[in-house]
PDB file of N, CA and C in Angstrom:
ATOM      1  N   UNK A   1      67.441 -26.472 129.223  1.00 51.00           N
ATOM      2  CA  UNK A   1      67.636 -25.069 128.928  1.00 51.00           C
ATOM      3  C   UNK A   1      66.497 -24.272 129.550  1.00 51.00           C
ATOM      4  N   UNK A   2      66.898 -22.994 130.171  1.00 57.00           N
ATOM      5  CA  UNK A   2      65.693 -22.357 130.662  1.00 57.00           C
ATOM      6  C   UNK A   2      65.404 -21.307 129.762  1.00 57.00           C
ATOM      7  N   UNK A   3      63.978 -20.920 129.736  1.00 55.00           N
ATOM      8  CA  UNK A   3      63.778 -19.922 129.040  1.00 55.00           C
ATOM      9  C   UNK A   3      63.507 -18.581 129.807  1.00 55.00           C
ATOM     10  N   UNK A   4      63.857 -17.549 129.223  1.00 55.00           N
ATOM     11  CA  UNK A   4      63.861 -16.294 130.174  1.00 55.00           C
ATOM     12  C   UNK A   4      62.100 -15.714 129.954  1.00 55.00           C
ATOM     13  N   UNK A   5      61.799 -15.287 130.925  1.00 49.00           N
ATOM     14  CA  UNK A   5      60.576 -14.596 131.282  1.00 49.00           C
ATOM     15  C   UNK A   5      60.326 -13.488 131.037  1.00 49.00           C
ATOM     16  N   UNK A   6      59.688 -12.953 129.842  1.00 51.00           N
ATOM     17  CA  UNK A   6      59.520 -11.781 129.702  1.00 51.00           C
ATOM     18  C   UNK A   6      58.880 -11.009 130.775  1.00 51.00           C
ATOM     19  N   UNK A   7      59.440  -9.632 130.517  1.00 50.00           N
ATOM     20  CA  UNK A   7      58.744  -8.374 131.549  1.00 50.00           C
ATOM     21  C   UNK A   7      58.224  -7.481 131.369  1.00 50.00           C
ATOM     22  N   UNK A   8      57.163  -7.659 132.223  1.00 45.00           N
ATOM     23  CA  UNK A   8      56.066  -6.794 132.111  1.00 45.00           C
ATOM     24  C   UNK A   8      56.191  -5.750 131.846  1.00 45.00           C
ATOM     25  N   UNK A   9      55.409  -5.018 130.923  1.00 46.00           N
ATOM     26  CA  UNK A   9      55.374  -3.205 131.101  1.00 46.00           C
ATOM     27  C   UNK A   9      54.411  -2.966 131.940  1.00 46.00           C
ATOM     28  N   UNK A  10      55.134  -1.575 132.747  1.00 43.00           N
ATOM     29  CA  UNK A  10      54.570  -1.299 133.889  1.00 43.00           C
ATOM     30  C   UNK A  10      53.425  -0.232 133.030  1.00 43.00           C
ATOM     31  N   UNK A  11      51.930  -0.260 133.743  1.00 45.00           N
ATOM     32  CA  UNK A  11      51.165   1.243 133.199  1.00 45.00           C
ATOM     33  C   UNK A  11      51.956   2.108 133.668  1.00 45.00           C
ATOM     34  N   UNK A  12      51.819   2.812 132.634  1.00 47.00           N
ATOM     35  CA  UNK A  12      52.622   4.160 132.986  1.00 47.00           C
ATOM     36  C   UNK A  12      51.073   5.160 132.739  1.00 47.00           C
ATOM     37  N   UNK A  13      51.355   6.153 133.947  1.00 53.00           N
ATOM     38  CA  UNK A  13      50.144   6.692 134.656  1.00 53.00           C
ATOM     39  C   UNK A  13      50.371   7.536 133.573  1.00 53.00           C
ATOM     40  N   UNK A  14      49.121   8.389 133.170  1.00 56.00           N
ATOM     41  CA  UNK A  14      49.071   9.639 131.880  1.00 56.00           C
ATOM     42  C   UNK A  14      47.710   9.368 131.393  1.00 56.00           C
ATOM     43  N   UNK A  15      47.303  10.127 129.936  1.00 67.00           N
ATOM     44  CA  UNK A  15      46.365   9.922 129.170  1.00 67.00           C
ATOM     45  C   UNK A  15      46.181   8.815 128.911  1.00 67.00           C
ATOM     46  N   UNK A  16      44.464   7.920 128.935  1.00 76.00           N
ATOM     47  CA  UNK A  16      43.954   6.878 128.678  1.00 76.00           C
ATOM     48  C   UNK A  16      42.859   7.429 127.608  1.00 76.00           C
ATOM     49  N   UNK A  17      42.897   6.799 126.998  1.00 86.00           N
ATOM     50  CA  UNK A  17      41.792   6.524 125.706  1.00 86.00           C
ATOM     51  C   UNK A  17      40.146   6.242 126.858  1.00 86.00           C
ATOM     52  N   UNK A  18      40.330   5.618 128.167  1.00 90.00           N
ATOM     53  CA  UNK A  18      38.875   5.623 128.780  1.00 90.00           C
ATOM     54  C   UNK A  18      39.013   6.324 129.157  1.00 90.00           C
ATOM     55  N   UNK A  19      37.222   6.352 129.462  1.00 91.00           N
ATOM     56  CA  UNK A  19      36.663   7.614 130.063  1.00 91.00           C
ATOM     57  C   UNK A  19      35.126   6.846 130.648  1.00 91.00           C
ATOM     58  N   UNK A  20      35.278   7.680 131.889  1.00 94.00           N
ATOM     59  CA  UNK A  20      33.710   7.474 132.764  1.00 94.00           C
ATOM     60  C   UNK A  20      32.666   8.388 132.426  1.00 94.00           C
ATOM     61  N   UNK A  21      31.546   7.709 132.092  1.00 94.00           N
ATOM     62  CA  UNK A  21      30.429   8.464 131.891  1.00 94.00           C
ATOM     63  C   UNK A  21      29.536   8.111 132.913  1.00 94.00           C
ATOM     64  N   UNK A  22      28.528   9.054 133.540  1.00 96.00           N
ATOM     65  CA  UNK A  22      27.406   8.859 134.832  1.00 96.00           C
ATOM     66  C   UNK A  22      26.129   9.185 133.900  1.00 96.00           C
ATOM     67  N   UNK A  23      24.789   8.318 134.436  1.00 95.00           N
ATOM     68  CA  UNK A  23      24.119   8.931 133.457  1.00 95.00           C
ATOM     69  C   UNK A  23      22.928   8.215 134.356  1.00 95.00           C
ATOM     70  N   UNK A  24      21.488   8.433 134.074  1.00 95.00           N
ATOM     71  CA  UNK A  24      20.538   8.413 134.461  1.00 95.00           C
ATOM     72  C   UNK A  24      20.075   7.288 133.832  1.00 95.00           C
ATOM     73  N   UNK A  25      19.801   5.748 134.825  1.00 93.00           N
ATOM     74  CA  UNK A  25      19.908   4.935 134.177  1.00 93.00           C
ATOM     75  C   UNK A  25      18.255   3.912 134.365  1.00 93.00           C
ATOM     76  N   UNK A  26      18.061   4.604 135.672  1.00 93.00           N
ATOM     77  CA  UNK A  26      16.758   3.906 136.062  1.00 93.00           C
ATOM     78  C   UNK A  26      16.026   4.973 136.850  1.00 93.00           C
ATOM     79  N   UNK A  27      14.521   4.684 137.406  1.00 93.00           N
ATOM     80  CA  UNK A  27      14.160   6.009 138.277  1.00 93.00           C
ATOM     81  C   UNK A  27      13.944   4.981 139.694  1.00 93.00           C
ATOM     82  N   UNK A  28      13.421   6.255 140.180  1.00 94.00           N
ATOM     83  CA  UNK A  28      13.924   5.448 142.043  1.00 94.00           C
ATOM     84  C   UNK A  28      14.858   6.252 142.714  1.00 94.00           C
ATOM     85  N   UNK A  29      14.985   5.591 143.541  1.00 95.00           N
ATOM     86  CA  UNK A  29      16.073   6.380 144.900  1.00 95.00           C
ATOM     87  C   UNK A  29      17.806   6.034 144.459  1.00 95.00           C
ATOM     88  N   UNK A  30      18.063   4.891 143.771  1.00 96.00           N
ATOM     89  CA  UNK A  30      19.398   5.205 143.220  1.00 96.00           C
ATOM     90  C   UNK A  30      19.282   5.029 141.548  1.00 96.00           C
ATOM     91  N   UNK A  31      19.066   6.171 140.940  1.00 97.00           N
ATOM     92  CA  UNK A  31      18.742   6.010 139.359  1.00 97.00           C
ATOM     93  C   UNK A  31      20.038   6.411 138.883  1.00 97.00           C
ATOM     94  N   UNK A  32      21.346   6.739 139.444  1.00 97.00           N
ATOM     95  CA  UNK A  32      22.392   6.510 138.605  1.00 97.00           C
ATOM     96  C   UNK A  32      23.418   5.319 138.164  1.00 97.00           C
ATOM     97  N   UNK A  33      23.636   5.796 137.279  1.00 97.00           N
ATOM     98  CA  UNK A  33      24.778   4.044 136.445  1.00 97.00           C
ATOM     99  C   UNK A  33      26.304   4.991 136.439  1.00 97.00           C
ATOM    100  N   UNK A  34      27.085   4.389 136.149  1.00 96.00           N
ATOM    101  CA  UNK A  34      28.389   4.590 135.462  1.00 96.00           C
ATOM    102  C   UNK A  34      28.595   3.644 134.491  1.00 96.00           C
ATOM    103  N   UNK A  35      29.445   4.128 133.318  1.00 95.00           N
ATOM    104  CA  UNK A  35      29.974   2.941 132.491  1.00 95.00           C
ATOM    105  C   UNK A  35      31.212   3.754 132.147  1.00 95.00           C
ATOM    106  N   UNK A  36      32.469   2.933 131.665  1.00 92.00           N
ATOM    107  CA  UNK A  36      33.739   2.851 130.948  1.00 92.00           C
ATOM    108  C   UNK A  36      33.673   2.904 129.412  1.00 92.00           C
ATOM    109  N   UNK A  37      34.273   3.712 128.984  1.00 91.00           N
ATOM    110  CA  UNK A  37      33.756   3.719 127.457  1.00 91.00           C
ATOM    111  C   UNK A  37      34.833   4.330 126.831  1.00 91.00           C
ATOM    112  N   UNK A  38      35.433   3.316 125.755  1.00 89.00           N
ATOM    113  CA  UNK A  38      36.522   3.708 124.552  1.00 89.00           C
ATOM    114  C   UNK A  38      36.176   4.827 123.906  1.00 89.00           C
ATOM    115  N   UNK A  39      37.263   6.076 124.043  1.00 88.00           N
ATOM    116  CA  UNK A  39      36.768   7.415 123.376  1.00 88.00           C
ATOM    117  C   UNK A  39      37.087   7.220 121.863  1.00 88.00           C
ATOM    118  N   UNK A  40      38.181   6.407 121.365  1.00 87.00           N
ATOM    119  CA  UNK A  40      38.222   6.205 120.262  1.00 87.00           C
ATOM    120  C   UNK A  40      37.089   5.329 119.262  1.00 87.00           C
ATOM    121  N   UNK A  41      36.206   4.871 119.706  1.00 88.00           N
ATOM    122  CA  UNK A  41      34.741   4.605 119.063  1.00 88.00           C
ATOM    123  C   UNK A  41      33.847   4.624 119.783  1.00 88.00           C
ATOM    124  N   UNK A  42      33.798   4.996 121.032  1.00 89.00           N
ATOM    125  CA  UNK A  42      32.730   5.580 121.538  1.00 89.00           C
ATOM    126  C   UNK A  42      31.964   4.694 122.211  1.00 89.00           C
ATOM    127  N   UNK A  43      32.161   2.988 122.345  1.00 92.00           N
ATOM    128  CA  UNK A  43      31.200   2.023 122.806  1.00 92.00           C
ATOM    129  C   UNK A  43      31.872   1.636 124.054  1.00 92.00           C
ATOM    130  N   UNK A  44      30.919   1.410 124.859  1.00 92.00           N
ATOM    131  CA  UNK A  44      30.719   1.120 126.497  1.00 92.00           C
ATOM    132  C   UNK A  44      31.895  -0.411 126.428  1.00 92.00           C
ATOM    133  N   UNK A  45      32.736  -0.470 127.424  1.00 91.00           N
ATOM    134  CA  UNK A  45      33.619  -1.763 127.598  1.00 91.00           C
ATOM    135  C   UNK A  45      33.080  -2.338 129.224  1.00 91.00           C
ATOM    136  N   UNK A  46      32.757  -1.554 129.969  1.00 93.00           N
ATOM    137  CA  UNK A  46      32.120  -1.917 131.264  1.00 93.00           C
ATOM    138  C   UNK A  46      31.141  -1.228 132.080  1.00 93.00           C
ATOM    139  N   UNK A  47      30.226  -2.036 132.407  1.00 94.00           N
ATOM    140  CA  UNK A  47      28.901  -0.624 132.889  1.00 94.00           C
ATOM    141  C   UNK A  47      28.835  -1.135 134.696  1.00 94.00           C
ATOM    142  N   UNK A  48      28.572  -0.140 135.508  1.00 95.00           N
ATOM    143  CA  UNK A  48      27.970  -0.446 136.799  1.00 95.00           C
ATOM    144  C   UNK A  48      27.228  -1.608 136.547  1.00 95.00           C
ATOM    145  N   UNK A  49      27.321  -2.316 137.902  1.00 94.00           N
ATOM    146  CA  UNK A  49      25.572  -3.435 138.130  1.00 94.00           C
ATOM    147  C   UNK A  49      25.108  -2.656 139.266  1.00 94.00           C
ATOM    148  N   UNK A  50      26.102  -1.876 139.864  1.00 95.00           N
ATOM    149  CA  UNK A  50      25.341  -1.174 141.146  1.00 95.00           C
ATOM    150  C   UNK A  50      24.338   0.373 140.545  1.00 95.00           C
ATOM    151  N   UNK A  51      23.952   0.452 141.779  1.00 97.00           N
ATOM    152  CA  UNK A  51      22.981   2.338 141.137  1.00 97.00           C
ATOM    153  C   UNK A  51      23.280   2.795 142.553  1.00 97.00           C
ATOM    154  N   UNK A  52      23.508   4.152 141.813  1.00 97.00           N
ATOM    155  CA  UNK A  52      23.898   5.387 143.020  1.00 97.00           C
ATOM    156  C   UNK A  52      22.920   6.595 142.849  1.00 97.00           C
ATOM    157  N   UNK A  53      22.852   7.051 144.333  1.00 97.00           N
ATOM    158  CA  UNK A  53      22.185   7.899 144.952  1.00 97.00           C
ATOM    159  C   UNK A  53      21.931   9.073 144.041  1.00 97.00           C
ATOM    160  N   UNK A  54      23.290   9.574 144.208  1.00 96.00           N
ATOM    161  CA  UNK A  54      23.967  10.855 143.118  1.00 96.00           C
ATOM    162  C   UNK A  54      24.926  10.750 142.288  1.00 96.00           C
ATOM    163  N   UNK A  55      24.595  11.331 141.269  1.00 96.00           N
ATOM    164  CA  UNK A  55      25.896  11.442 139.882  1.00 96.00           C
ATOM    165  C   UNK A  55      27.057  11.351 140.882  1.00 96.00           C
ATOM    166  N   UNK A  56      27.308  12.019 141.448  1.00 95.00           N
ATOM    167  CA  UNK A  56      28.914  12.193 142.638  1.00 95.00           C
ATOM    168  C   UNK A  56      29.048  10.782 142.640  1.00 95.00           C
ATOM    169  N   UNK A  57      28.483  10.154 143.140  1.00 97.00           N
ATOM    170  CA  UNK A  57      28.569   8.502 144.204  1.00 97.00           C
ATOM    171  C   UNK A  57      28.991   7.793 142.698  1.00 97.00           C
ATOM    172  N   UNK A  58      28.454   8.007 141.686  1.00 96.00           N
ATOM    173  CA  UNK A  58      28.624   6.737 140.570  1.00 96.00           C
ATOM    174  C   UNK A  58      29.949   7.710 139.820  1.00 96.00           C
ATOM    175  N   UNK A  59      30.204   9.102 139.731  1.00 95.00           N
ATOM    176  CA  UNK A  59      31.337   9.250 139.631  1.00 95.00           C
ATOM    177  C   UNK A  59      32.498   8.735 140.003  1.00 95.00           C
ATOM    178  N   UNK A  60      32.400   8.535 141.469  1.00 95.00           N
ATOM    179  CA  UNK A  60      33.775   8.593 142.152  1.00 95.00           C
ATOM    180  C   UNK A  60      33.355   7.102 141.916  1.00 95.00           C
ATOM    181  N   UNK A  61      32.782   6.168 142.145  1.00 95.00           N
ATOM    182  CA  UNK A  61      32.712   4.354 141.744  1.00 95.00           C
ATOM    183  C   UNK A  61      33.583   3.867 140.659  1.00 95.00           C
ATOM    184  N   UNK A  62      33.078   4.834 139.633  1.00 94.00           N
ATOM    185  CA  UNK A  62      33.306   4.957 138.209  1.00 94.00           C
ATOM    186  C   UNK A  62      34.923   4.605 137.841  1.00 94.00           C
ATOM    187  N   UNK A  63      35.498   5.903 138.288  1.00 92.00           N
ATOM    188  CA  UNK A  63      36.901   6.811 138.260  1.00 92.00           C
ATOM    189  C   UNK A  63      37.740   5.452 139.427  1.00 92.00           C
ATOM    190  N   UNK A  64      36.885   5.261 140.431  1.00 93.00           N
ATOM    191  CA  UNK A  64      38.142   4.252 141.040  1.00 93.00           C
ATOM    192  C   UNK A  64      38.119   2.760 140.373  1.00 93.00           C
ATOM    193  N   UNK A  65      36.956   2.442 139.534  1.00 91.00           N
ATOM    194  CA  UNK A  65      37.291   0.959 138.680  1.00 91.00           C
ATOM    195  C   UNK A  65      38.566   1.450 137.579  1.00 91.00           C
ATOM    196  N   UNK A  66      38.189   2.533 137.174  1.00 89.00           N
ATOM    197  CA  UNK A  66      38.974   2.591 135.962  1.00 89.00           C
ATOM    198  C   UNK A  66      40.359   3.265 136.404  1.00 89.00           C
ATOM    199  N   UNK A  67      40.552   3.198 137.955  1.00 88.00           N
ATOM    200  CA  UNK A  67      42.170   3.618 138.166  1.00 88.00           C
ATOM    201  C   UNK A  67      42.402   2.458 138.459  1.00 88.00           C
ATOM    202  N   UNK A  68      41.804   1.322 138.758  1.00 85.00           N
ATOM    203  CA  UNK A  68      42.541  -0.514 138.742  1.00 85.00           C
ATOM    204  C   UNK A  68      43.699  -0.440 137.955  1.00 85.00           C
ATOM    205  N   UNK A  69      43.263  -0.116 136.529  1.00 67.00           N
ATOM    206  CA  UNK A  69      43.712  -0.359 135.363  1.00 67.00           C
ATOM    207  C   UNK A  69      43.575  -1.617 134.681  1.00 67.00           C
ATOM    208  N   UNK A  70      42.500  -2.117 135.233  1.00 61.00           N
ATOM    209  CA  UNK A  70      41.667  -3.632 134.757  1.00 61.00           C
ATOM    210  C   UNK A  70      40.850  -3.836 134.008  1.00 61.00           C
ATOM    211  N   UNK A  71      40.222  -2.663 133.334  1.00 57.00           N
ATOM    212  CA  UNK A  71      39.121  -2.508 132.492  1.00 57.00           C
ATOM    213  C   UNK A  71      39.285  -3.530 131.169  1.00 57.00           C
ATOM    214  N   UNK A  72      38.715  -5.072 131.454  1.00 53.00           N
ATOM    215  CA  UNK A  72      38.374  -5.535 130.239  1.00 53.00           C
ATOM    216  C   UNK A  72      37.633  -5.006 129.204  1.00 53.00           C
ATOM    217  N   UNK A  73      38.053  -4.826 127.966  1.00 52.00           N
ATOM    218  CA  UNK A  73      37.591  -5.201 127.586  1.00 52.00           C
ATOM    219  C   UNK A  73      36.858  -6.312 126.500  1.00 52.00           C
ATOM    220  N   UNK A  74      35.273  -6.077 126.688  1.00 50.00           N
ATOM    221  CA  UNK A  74      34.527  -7.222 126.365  1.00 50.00           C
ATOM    222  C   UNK A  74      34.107  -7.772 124.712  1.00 50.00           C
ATOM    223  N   UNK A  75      34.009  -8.803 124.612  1.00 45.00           N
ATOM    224  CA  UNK A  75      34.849  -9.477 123.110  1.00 45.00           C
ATOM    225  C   UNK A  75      33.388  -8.373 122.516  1.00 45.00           C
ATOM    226  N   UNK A  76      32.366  -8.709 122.924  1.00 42.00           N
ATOM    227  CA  UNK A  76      31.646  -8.200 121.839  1.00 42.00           C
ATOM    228  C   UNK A  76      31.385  -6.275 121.509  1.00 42.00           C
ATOM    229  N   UNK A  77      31.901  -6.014 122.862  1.00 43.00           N
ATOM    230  CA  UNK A  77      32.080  -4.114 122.352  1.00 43.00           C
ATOM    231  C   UNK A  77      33.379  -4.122 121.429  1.00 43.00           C
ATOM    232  N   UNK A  78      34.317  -4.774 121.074  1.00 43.00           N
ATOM    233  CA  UNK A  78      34.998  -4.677 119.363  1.00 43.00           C
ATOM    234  C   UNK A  78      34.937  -5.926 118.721  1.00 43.00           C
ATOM    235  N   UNK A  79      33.748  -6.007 118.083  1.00 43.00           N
ATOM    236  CA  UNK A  79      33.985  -7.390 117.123  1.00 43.00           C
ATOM    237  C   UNK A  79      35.445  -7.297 116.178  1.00 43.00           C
ATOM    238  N   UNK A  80      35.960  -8.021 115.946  1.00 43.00           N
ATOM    239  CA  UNK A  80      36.981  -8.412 115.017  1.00 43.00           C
ATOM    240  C   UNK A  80      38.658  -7.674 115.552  1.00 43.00           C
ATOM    241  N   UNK A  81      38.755  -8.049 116.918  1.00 42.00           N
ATOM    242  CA  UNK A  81      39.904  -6.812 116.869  1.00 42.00           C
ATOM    243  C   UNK A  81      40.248  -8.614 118.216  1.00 42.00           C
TER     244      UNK A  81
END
């Protein structure tokens, strides 16, 4: 007997609960970060490892991880969920 394969839901493009924040993360010649962060409690799910020049540069970095639509997230930014 075969079993049928469920199907995927497609993202459907619209409002996301993430959101990119840029922020001043180190000093030096590239002291900006980006991170991904659940607006519904407010804690970081993925941060840059890279640093950018200008807020712009870690903006637009930012905004194109989180249009993947891959944003793990990580066991310990929601314990118990």
């Amino acid at each position: 007997m075969r079993q049928a394969v469920p199907q995927l839901t497609p993202v459907v493009p619209g409002p996301s609960r993430f959101r990119v924040r840029v922020q001043l993360v180190v000093a030096g010649l590239r002291p900006y970060g980006w991170e991904i962060y659940d607006e519904e409690d407010g804690r970081p799910v993925r941060r840059s490892t890279s640093r950018f020049r200008s807020s712009a540069e870690g903006w637009q970095a930012g905004v194109a991880v989180l249009a993947q639509n891959d944003v793990p997230i990580a066991p310990s930014a929601h314990p118990g969920r």
